Amino acid sequence: MGSNALNTSAIWGLKELLAIPGGDQIIKCIQCGTCTGSCPMAPVMDYGPRRLFALVKGGDFDEVFSSNTYWICASCYFCTVRCPRGIKITDIMYALKRMAQARGPQEKAAYMYNAFKEAVEGKGRLSELKMMQKYYKKVPMDAFKNTSLGLKLLAKGRLEFKVEPLKSLEGFRRVIEKAKQIEGQS
Amino acid sequence: MIRREEPRIGVYICHCGINISYKVDVEEVVDFASKLEHVVVARDYKFMCSNIGQELIINDIKEYGLNRVVVASCSPRMHEKTFRNACKKAGLNPYLFQMASIRELVSWVTEDEREATEKAKDYVEAAVRRVAKHQPLEPRIVDINPNVLVIGGGIAGMQAALEIAEGGKTVYLVEREPSIGGHMAKFDKTFPTLDCAACILTPKMVSVGQHENIKLFTYSEVEEVSGYIGNFDVKIKKKPRYVLEDKCTGCSECIKGCPVTLPNEFEYGMMDRTAIYRSFPQAVPNVFVIDKEGFSPCRNACPAGLNAHGYVKLVSVGKYEEAFKLIMERVIFPASLGRACPAFCEEECTRCLAGGHVQIRALKRFVADWYYENVGVKLPVELPDVQKDKRVAVVGAGPAGLACAYYLAIQGYPVTVYEALEKPGGMLRYAIPEYRLPNQLVDKEIELIKQAGVEIVCNTPVGEGGKSIDELFGEGYKAVFLAIGAHRDRTMGIPGEDLRGIYTSIGFLRRVNRGEKVELGDKVFVVGGGNSAVDAARVALRLGSKEVTILYRRSRVEMPAFPEEVEAAEEEGVKLQILTNPVAFHGEDGKLSEVECVRMELGEPDESGRRRPIPIEGSNFKVPADSVILAIGQAPESSVFKQEGLEINRDGTLWVDPETLATNREGVFAGGDATKGPSTIVEAIGLGRRAAEYIRRYVEGEDLRAKPYEEHWLETVDKEEVLRRRRYTVSPPTSLVKRPSHERIKDFKEVEATLSEEAALAEAKRCLDCAGCCECRQCELLCEAQAIDHHMKEEIVEVKVGSIIVATGFKTFDPTPLIQYGYKRYPEVYTSIEFERINNAAGPTEGQIRMKDGRVPERVAIIHCVGSRDENTNRYCSRVCCMYSMKFAHLVREKTGAEVFEFYIDIRAPGKMYEEFYNRLQEEGTHFIRGKVAEVTDVAMSPEEEGRLIVVAEDTLAGKVRRIPVDMVILSVGLQAADGAEEVAHLVGISQDQDGWFIELHPKLAPVSTASDGVFIAGCCQGPKDIPDTVSQASGAAAEALSLIMRGQVEVEAATSYIDPEVCVGCQQCKRICMYSAIDYDPARGVCVVNEAICKGCGLCAATCPNKAVTTKHFNNVEIFSELEGILL
Amino acid sequence: MKVEEERMKNERETEGVFEPKIVGFLCYWCSYTAADLAGVSRMKYPPNLRVMRVMCSSRVDPVFIIKALLDGADGVLVAGCHPGDCHYQKGNYYARRKIALTKRLLESLGLEPERVRLSWIAASEGPRFAEVAKEFTERIRQLGPNPAKGALFL
């Protein structure tokens, strides 16, 4: 799983990360573990925030961008508030998320995020069916796993087939365009 | 005399190894310098500060006849002294030297070499131009006073003091706590040797206490420091201990008598202490101290100055007789006051902000009733054996008169009281109704007065119609006190006032109290809103009248009667008609039949501040009435003294001097309602007692105003502060038992009952001890050495020293804001310093490690880096926490066998035997988990977590988030600058860095000196450190101080200011602004003169003088201009 | 030497970048120590600031500032201890008042009052000193050359 060599200068190539205000503070991390200890999602992450940052600083980008850490981050900010070095951990998680997205999703959670995005873009409201459809296309195994759940929901009438579009869909689309512009994407 | 000789300048450019030469083209600068005006020789060298470098200068001076030298090298803070000395060695005045900094200010801070070189050239030219204008100066030599001041009595201060004292010099050691010892006295064991802290500390403490060269000032603070190195004038404020240091033997009997309970700061609130206390048993000096922060609000609210706090506390510990005695020191008639006093004290009681005031009045009633019941009507003091021969006459046997009589009598003065009515007691007997104050009780209380030797003669008025004051003096009295009260009822002056059935309140109440029968009929109206109106109304009810109505011309809130009285009256069925006033009384055959009233409305406020009542035109109405009682105010019958030459005020009261209570007639004093107008019993008694003192001074021929009346008085403490520092639960006052209203109007028996003993004890315990010591003086009674002096005052001692060592130590970080650790939320989370006390044999658990419910913990967590190494709190590492945490691990294991979990980020064990200590702890089975704790919680997620505290942290080495259930959590908090460090820094003229630690002269090479000559620092005040380093620094600072003393003299900066008398016009602007008062005005010559001994050379006077008569030597305008030109041109 | 300097100055100016010349009066106890600390910490700042040492910021006579400006300085910085921390008790308060008045005086002379700045810099604030040096240099650069250069020689 990746090489053992330490590529310490690689971090300076992570321009998106360093561009965040305070993003370069990641080099001050003393690996104390407060973030992982505080993180409510840590039990289900591949790597807790601390270990992830150690991998980032060591240049192990294969592991970093195939992990699910930043996808599962709940943005609760516990880590950021308690970090003794004042590192903006949550903000860095967002940057890593964007960088992972740019590299193409490799992680299940990433597919879920993309499925959500595409499902919402259409009508401005979330069509759950559409979202799950898109998701299962990428992760077919989960389709089988969730069949019984889907049937139960169907029986209770909790699955919507039709979704009303937003009244001001135009405005919504403009917001998305602007956001993409700001994030430097096309 | 200034010799204008041709400057011959030598310029030396240093390479400073490569520190300068790597950026600055040194050769170019040399070349540049050599072409400057007056420069005779210009050189460069690798290390100008070295011997060779200095030799260069010395040789050149001799060879080339240089009379000015410039060195361009590092900062003058580094080597100005070095080069000045070199010049001196060569015979050149050291002030004919100038340094240009081209390292700190040029080579180290400039990127581009070209720019660096240009900058260096500018500085060199500036220095060359300037030095040409320098004049030789003679440095001032000052003597060094061999005494040393040490501020702080912890291990650092004590060590420094001992070193210097052993060297034979005098040390003034000032410590603000009652004992020396500092934080080390709080510990149980020290790391890594596990020495008992007390065992190694107490011998030092005793040495300090006994050393003949150490003058110990404990419970003292440095108030002011002025002067300069070698000659500091220091003012030390000795806070009053209220215990005499040279008499107290430390026997601790006094504690047994003290009723006050306060949180113990030494134990960090984990234990309580009494107001008189000793920090710890081995305190040095081994003398107690009384925590007295002022007077409690209740005490200062009482018009008679009664120590309410004192007697309430005595009741709380069951000392009722002592309480009675304490009360009688300031007031008489305690049982009466306990029933009828408006209790100004209760309004000010701090408890009002915490559930409701303490029932101070009811407690007084309890004490008095108990005393009369259990001790009897017995004088609480002993009379003097010999009576004095100076007799005093008192006119009026009311509270004021009898108070004056009593307080004179117990000092041995024979007093005779003349009373116009047939019995003594004044308003107490004749006005206040039985159901509020039974006359039987009044008799008892007056009996007590008689036991003091007071003679009361009734049926004997004084004034017109009776004895005159002249007659009294004729009979041999040396002084007379007039206390005739205010018994004359006012009248309305409206038609029909003389009809039968119209009474005045005082007259009416007097007749009832005498037992006379008064037929009121059923429809009774009482006019007025004061206490006598309410009294009259409630009496009327009890006499059988069916409809009693109070008519008052203003509204309810303006009624002067006590609200409780009005409430009680209404409960009993008295009706209240506000905004109504009678305008006429109508009758038949001379007897009242109707009252004509008018409605009122409220207009603008009048002189009393209350809104003026204005009659509403045309609103007149008539009501049938059987009787009317007018209770519209009273005044003294001062007309009886018209012939006596006394000044009488417009409202009928007698004029007296407000302080001495003397009237305008020699030897005649007055007080009570007679001088104040109708007021309260307690005010009357207060004035009576005051008059007794001034009368005593008068008859003994003393100057009345030589001393104030109160020789011992302190400010009221701040209530918010009290609530912040005391532990209490909000609780309501004990309710006072009152008879039901329908029952009580049937007779004149007392309405309110006395508190039961149980209720009294519980109520008295609600007192918050606002001022700390309540001055009940039980400690004084128990002290056989007679070492207690409650009247001690603060003392200022002035000393002269030559040097100062600051050793003010640290305080621990308060982790309350870090809510994730649960401090102050969970009972079993402790800070390290609290845990030290738990381990200490003199602490709250006597050295046993126990949880608050007494159980022995089985699992203990110790959390490192609380508040340290953290951007959010303190960035720095506090150095000692890893080591003391491991010490705790050892102690816990040893004392309880519990499992210990240490949560750390890094283990810092840099000292001698420290790493070995860490090994030992590992071998003892301590679990070391690398991970900063995220939180401590009591939310259990599994059965083994139930009822325990769970520590959540990532075990970073194993890569797992751990949840560890424990019984006890210890937070290893970091160190911070001590409270008050900022004030100390300002006092002695040193600075603090961004974390609050004092700044040393150089972090590497001069850690115990400061930028202020003669002031040294030692110990944790300079930065967190362990005991060995602290002691080392203390010895170091002592060495520096001793070195200074051995030199005997020191050179002080010669750059002082000078005023040219030819130019000075004597405007004295400079004198006004000099912050050291170093400038005096010489009126003979009309000019100002600088006192060179005091001048510090700041230059403000030079910049201020409008005529430029003031020059600051070595920084005068010519020199500065030259330097500017060098830079700019 | 003066000719050479003139030549270098012209060279710089012909390059198009105006390099201001700034004089700084630093009080020995606080701000000068901070400058030393900045040096020790190797913090880099533009070389335009020329430091002059005075014992206390209160020594700075408004005449110095005028002289500096008329001698060709484009900006003058006066730095002292933080209020309350003056080594000579209150010197920095007097300095503050004097500088305030001086700035008003400059206005009436037709010079921008921003050319004179008063900063409080404590002894431990090395980085702050470098910051102030940088900021002030840039500010003066924006303001442009001192219009009073050479107008009067004191």
mmCIF file of N, CA and C in Angstrom, chain B residues 737-804:
data_model
loop_
_atom_site.group_PDB
_atom_site.id
_atom_site.type_symbol
_atom_site.label_atom_id
_atom_site.label_comp_id
_atom_site.label_asym_id
_atom_site.label_seq_id
_atom_site.Cartn_x
_atom_site.Cartn_y
_atom_site.Cartn_z
ATOM 1 N N VAL B 737 -43.131 34.097 63.093
ATOM 2 C CA VAL B 737 -44.484 33.628 63.418
ATOM 3 C C VAL B 737 -45.327 34.798 63.904
ATOM 4 N N LYS B 738 -46.458 35.008 63.275
ATOM 5 C CA LYS B 738 -47.372 36.083 63.698
ATOM 6 C C LYS B 738 -48.726 35.484 64.014
ATOM 7 N N ARG B 739 -49.371 36.045 65.018
ATOM 8 C CA ARG B 739 -50.717 35.548 65.344
ATOM 9 C C ARG B 739 -51.671 35.937 64.227
ATOM 10 N N PRO B 740 -52.694 35.097 64.002
ATOM 11 C CA PRO B 740 -53.643 35.429 62.923
ATOM 12 C C PRO B 740 -54.383 36.727 63.250
ATOM 13 N N SER B 741 -54.667 37.509 62.185
ATOM 14 C CA SER B 741 -55.167 38.855 62.405
ATOM 15 C C SER B 741 -56.503 38.904 63.132
ATOM 16 N N HIS B 742 -57.391 37.980 62.837
ATOM 17 C CA HIS B 742 -58.708 38.094 63.462
ATOM 18 C C HIS B 742 -58.619 37.850 64.962
ATOM 19 N N GLU B 743 -57.628 37.096 65.353
ATOM 20 C CA GLU B 743 -57.454 36.811 66.786
ATOM 21 C C GLU B 743 -56.785 37.952 67.506
ATOM 22 N N ARG B 744 -55.759 38.472 66.848
ATOM 23 C CA ARG B 744 -54.897 39.389 67.601
ATOM 24 C C ARG B 744 -55.536 40.733 67.880
ATOM 25 N N ILE B 745 -56.590 41.104 67.094
ATOM 26 C CA ILE B 745 -57.189 42.404 67.389
ATOM 27 C C ILE B 745 -58.066 42.358 68.627
ATOM 28 N N LYS B 746 -58.210 41.167 69.191
ATOM 29 C CA LYS B 746 -59.069 41.102 70.365
ATOM 30 C C LYS B 746 -58.346 41.556 71.615
ATOM 31 N N ASP B 747 -57.001 41.568 71.585
ATOM 32 C CA ASP B 747 -56.287 41.990 72.779
ATOM 33 C C ASP B 747 -55.028 42.742 72.388
ATOM 34 N N PHE B 748 -54.288 43.095 73.431
ATOM 35 C CA PHE B 748 -53.061 43.850 73.201
ATOM 36 C C PHE B 748 -51.822 43.003 73.360
ATOM 37 N N LYS B 749 -52.028 41.666 73.299
ATOM 38 C CA LYS B 749 -50.849 40.803 73.450
ATOM 39 C C LYS B 749 -49.993 40.897 72.186
ATOM 40 N N GLU B 750 -48.746 40.489 72.338
ATOM 41 C CA GLU B 750 -47.795 40.646 71.233
ATOM 42 C C GLU B 750 -48.241 39.933 69.966
ATOM 43 N N VAL B 751 -48.055 40.570 68.859
ATOM 44 C CA VAL B 751 -48.452 40.004 67.560
ATOM 45 C C VAL B 751 -47.411 39.011 67.056
ATOM 46 N N GLU B 752 -46.162 39.410 67.211
ATOM 47 C CA GLU B 752 -45.077 38.582 66.655
ATOM 48 C C GLU B 752 -44.458 37.764 67.758
ATOM 49 N N ALA B 753 -44.057 36.544 67.440
ATOM 50 C CA ALA B 753 -43.428 35.692 68.444
ATOM 51 C C ALA B 753 -41.924 35.696 68.281
ATOM 52 N N THR B 754 -41.230 35.387 69.376
ATOM 53 C CA THR B 754 -39.775 35.269 69.304
ATOM 54 C C THR B 754 -39.418 33.984 68.561
ATOM 55 N N LEU B 755 -38.287 33.973 67.872
ATOM 56 C CA LEU B 755 -37.819 32.760 67.195
ATOM 57 C C LEU B 755 -37.514 31.685 68.216
ATOM 58 N N SER B 756 -37.739 30.443 67.834
ATOM 59 C CA SER B 756 -37.321 29.350 68.707
ATOM 60 C C SER B 756 -35.802 29.225 68.580
ATOM 61 N N GLU B 757 -35.186 28.522 69.514
ATOM 62 C CA GLU B 757 -33.730 28.404 69.468
ATOM 63 C C GLU B 757 -33.280 27.728 68.186
ATOM 64 N N GLU B 758 -34.031 26.717 67.801
ATOM 65 C CA GLU B 758 -33.688 25.959 66.587
ATOM 66 C C GLU B 758 -33.720 26.877 65.372
ATOM 67 N N ALA B 759 -34.824 27.664 65.305
ATOM 68 C CA ALA B 759 -34.979 28.565 64.156
ATOM 69 C C ALA B 759 -33.883 29.623 64.179
ATOM 70 N N ALA B 760 -33.548 30.105 65.385
ATOM 71 C CA ALA B 760 -32.533 31.151 65.491
ATOM 72 C C ALA B 760 -31.178 30.633 65.006
ATOM 73 N N LEU B 761 -30.831 29.428 65.417
ATOM 74 C CA LEU B 761 -29.543 28.865 64.994
ATOM 75 C C LEU B 761 -29.486 28.736 63.481
ATOM 76 N N ALA B 762 -30.588 28.187 62.939
ATOM 77 C CA ALA B 762 -30.594 27.974 61.487
ATOM 78 C C ALA B 762 -30.513 29.306 60.753
ATOM 79 N N GLU B 763 -31.245 30.298 61.247
ATOM 80 C CA GLU B 763 -31.266 31.595 60.588
ATOM 81 C C GLU B 763 -29.894 32.263 60.665
ATOM 82 N N ALA B 764 -29.276 32.187 61.847
ATOM 83 C CA ALA B 764 -27.963 32.834 62.007
ATOM 84 C C ALA B 764 -26.914 32.195 61.107
ATOM 85 N N LYS B 765 -27.087 30.918 60.819
ATOM 86 C CA LYS B 765 -26.101 30.240 59.975
ATOM 87 C C LYS B 765 -26.207 30.687 58.532
ATOM 88 N N ARG B 766 -27.268 31.421 58.167
ATOM 89 C CA ARG B 766 -27.397 31.897 56.797
ATOM 90 C C ARG B 766 -26.456 33.064 56.517
ATOM 91 N N CYS B 767 -25.891 33.617 57.571
ATOM 92 C CA CYS B 767 -25.020 34.771 57.390
ATOM 93 C C CYS B 767 -23.829 34.401 56.513
ATOM 94 N N LEU B 768 -23.480 35.282 55.562
ATOM 95 C CA LEU B 768 -22.420 34.973 54.602
ATOM 96 C C LEU B 768 -21.035 35.399 55.065
ATOM 97 N N ASP B 769 -20.914 35.986 56.261
ATOM 98 C CA ASP B 769 -19.600 36.442 56.718
ATOM 99 C C ASP B 769 -18.968 37.385 55.721
ATOM 100 N N CYS B 770 -19.711 38.402 55.345
ATOM 101 C CA CYS B 770 -19.251 39.329 54.309
ATOM 102 C C CYS B 770 -17.853 39.871 54.556
ATOM 103 N N ALA B 771 -17.589 40.353 55.738
ATOM 104 C CA ALA B 771 -16.312 41.030 55.976
ATOM 105 C C ALA B 771 -15.230 40.062 56.413
ATOM 106 N N GLY B 772 -15.554 38.772 56.524
ATOM 107 C CA GLY B 772 -14.572 37.849 57.100
ATOM 108 C C GLY B 772 -14.756 37.928 58.612
ATOM 109 N N CYS B 773 -13.738 38.404 59.298
ATOM 110 C CA CYS B 773 -13.809 38.534 60.751
ATOM 111 C C CYS B 773 -14.997 39.396 61.145
ATOM 112 N N CYS B 774 -15.777 38.937 62.149
ATOM 113 C CA CYS B 774 -16.958 39.689 62.569
ATOM 114 C C CYS B 774 -16.680 40.526 63.811
ATOM 115 N N GLU B 775 -15.465 40.491 64.317
ATOM 116 C CA GLU B 775 -15.080 41.237 65.519
ATOM 117 C C GLU B 775 -15.936 40.878 66.735
ATOM 118 N N CYS B 776 -16.233 39.602 66.869
ATOM 119 C CA CYS B 776 -16.942 39.163 68.064
ATOM 120 C C CYS B 776 -15.969 39.081 69.238
ATOM 121 N N ARG B 777 -14.681 39.044 68.892
ATOM 122 C CA ARG B 777 -13.582 39.092 69.850
ATOM 123 C C ARG B 777 -13.511 37.895 70.788
ATOM 124 N N GLN B 778 -14.086 36.775 70.347
ATOM 125 C CA GLN B 778 -13.933 35.567 71.156
ATOM 126 C C GLN B 778 -12.475 35.116 71.147
ATOM 127 N N CYS B 779 -11.779 35.378 70.046
ATOM 128 C CA CYS B 779 -10.375 34.996 69.965
ATOM 129 C C CYS B 779 -9.585 35.737 71.021
ATOM 130 N N GLU B 780 -9.913 36.991 71.211
ATOM 131 C CA GLU B 780 -9.222 37.809 72.206
ATOM 132 C C GLU B 780 -9.358 37.181 73.587
ATOM 133 N N LEU B 781 -10.573 36.668 73.878
ATOM 134 C CA LEU B 781 -10.810 36.069 75.190
ATOM 135 C C LEU B 781 -9.957 34.823 75.377
ATOM 136 N N LEU B 782 -9.765 34.060 74.271
ATOM 137 C CA LEU B 782 -9.045 32.796 74.401
ATOM 138 C C LEU B 782 -7.540 32.972 74.350
ATOM 139 N N CYS B 783 -7.073 34.142 73.886
ATOM 140 C CA CYS B 783 -5.637 34.281 73.706
ATOM 141 C C CYS B 783 -4.955 34.635 75.012
ATOM 142 N N GLU B 784 -4.219 33.685 75.532
ATOM 143 C CA GLU B 784 -3.542 33.919 76.817
ATOM 144 C C GLU B 784 -2.384 34.878 76.654
ATOM 145 N N ALA B 785 -1.800 34.885 75.458
ATOM 146 C CA ALA B 785 -0.645 35.759 75.248
ATOM 147 C C ALA B 785 -1.062 37.188 74.974
ATOM 148 N N GLN B 786 -2.375 37.424 74.930
ATOM 149 C CA GLN B 786 -2.916 38.764 74.642
ATOM 150 C C GLN B 786 -2.293 39.340 73.382
ATOM 151 N N ALA B 787 -2.312 38.535 72.355
ATOM 152 C CA ALA B 787 -1.636 38.942 71.127
ATOM 153 C C ALA B 787 -2.576 39.515 70.088
ATOM 154 N N ILE B 788 -3.859 39.696 70.425
ATOM 155 C CA ILE B 788 -4.804 40.118 69.410
ATOM 156 C C ILE B 788 -5.142 41.595 69.562
ATOM 157 N N ASP B 789 -5.067 42.312 68.469
ATOM 158 C CA ASP B 789 -5.381 43.738 68.468
ATOM 159 C C ASP B 789 -6.250 44.035 67.256
ATOM 160 N N HIS B 790 -7.552 44.101 67.473
ATOM 161 C CA HIS B 790 -8.471 44.289 66.349
ATOM 162 C C HIS B 790 -8.394 45.679 65.758
ATOM 163 N N HIS B 791 -7.724 46.597 66.442
ATOM 164 C CA HIS B 791 -7.671 47.968 65.954
ATOM 165 C C HIS B 791 -6.380 48.259 65.209
ATOM 166 N N MET B 792 -5.613 47.219 64.911
ATOM 167 C CA MET B 792 -4.337 47.425 64.226
ATOM 168 C C MET B 792 -4.557 48.155 62.922
ATOM 169 N N LYS B 793 -3.613 49.011 62.569
ATOM 170 C CA LYS B 793 -3.740 49.725 61.318
ATOM 171 C C LYS B 793 -2.600 49.335 60.393
ATOM 172 N N GLU B 794 -2.848 49.613 59.122
ATOM 173 C CA GLU B 794 -1.812 49.376 58.122
ATOM 174 C C GLU B 794 -0.613 50.257 58.441
ATOM 175 N N GLU B 795 0.564 49.755 58.166
ATOM 176 C CA GLU B 795 1.769 50.517 58.493
ATOM 177 C C GLU B 795 2.632 50.641 57.248
ATOM 178 N N ILE B 796 3.209 51.775 57.031
ATOM 179 C CA ILE B 796 4.138 51.936 55.911
ATOM 180 C C ILE B 796 5.536 52.029 56.471
ATOM 181 N N VAL B 797 6.415 51.166 55.993
ATOM 182 C CA VAL B 797 7.804 51.192 56.449
ATOM 183 C C VAL B 797 8.661 51.623 55.278
ATOM 184 N N GLU B 798 9.563 52.563 55.510
ATOM 185 C CA GLU B 798 10.430 53.013 54.415
ATOM 186 C C GLU B 798 11.826 52.466 54.631
ATOM 187 N N VAL B 799 12.362 51.852 53.599
ATOM 188 C CA VAL B 799 13.727 51.335 53.698
ATOM 189 C C VAL B 799 14.523 51.801 52.486
ATOM 190 N N LYS B 800 15.847 51.755 52.627
ATOM 191 C CA LYS B 800 16.724 52.118 51.515
ATOM 192 C C LYS B 800 17.533 50.872 51.149
ATOM 193 N N VAL B 801 17.539 50.558 49.871
ATOM 194 C CA VAL B 801 18.318 49.398 49.422
ATOM 195 C C VAL B 801 19.125 49.793 48.195
ATOM 196 N N GLY B 802 20.102 48.934 47.869
ATOM 197 C CA GLY B 802 20.910 49.216 46.691
ATOM 198 C C GLY B 802 20.518 48.378 45.501
ATOM 199 N N SER B 803 19.899 47.227 45.764
ATOM 200 C CA SER B 803 19.485 46.363 44.656
ATOM 201 C C SER B 803 18.220 45.614 45.040
ATOM 202 N N ILE B 804 17.548 45.135 44.015
ATOM 203 C CA ILE B 804 16.257 44.487 44.233
ATOM 204 C C ILE B 804 16.246 43.154 43.494
#
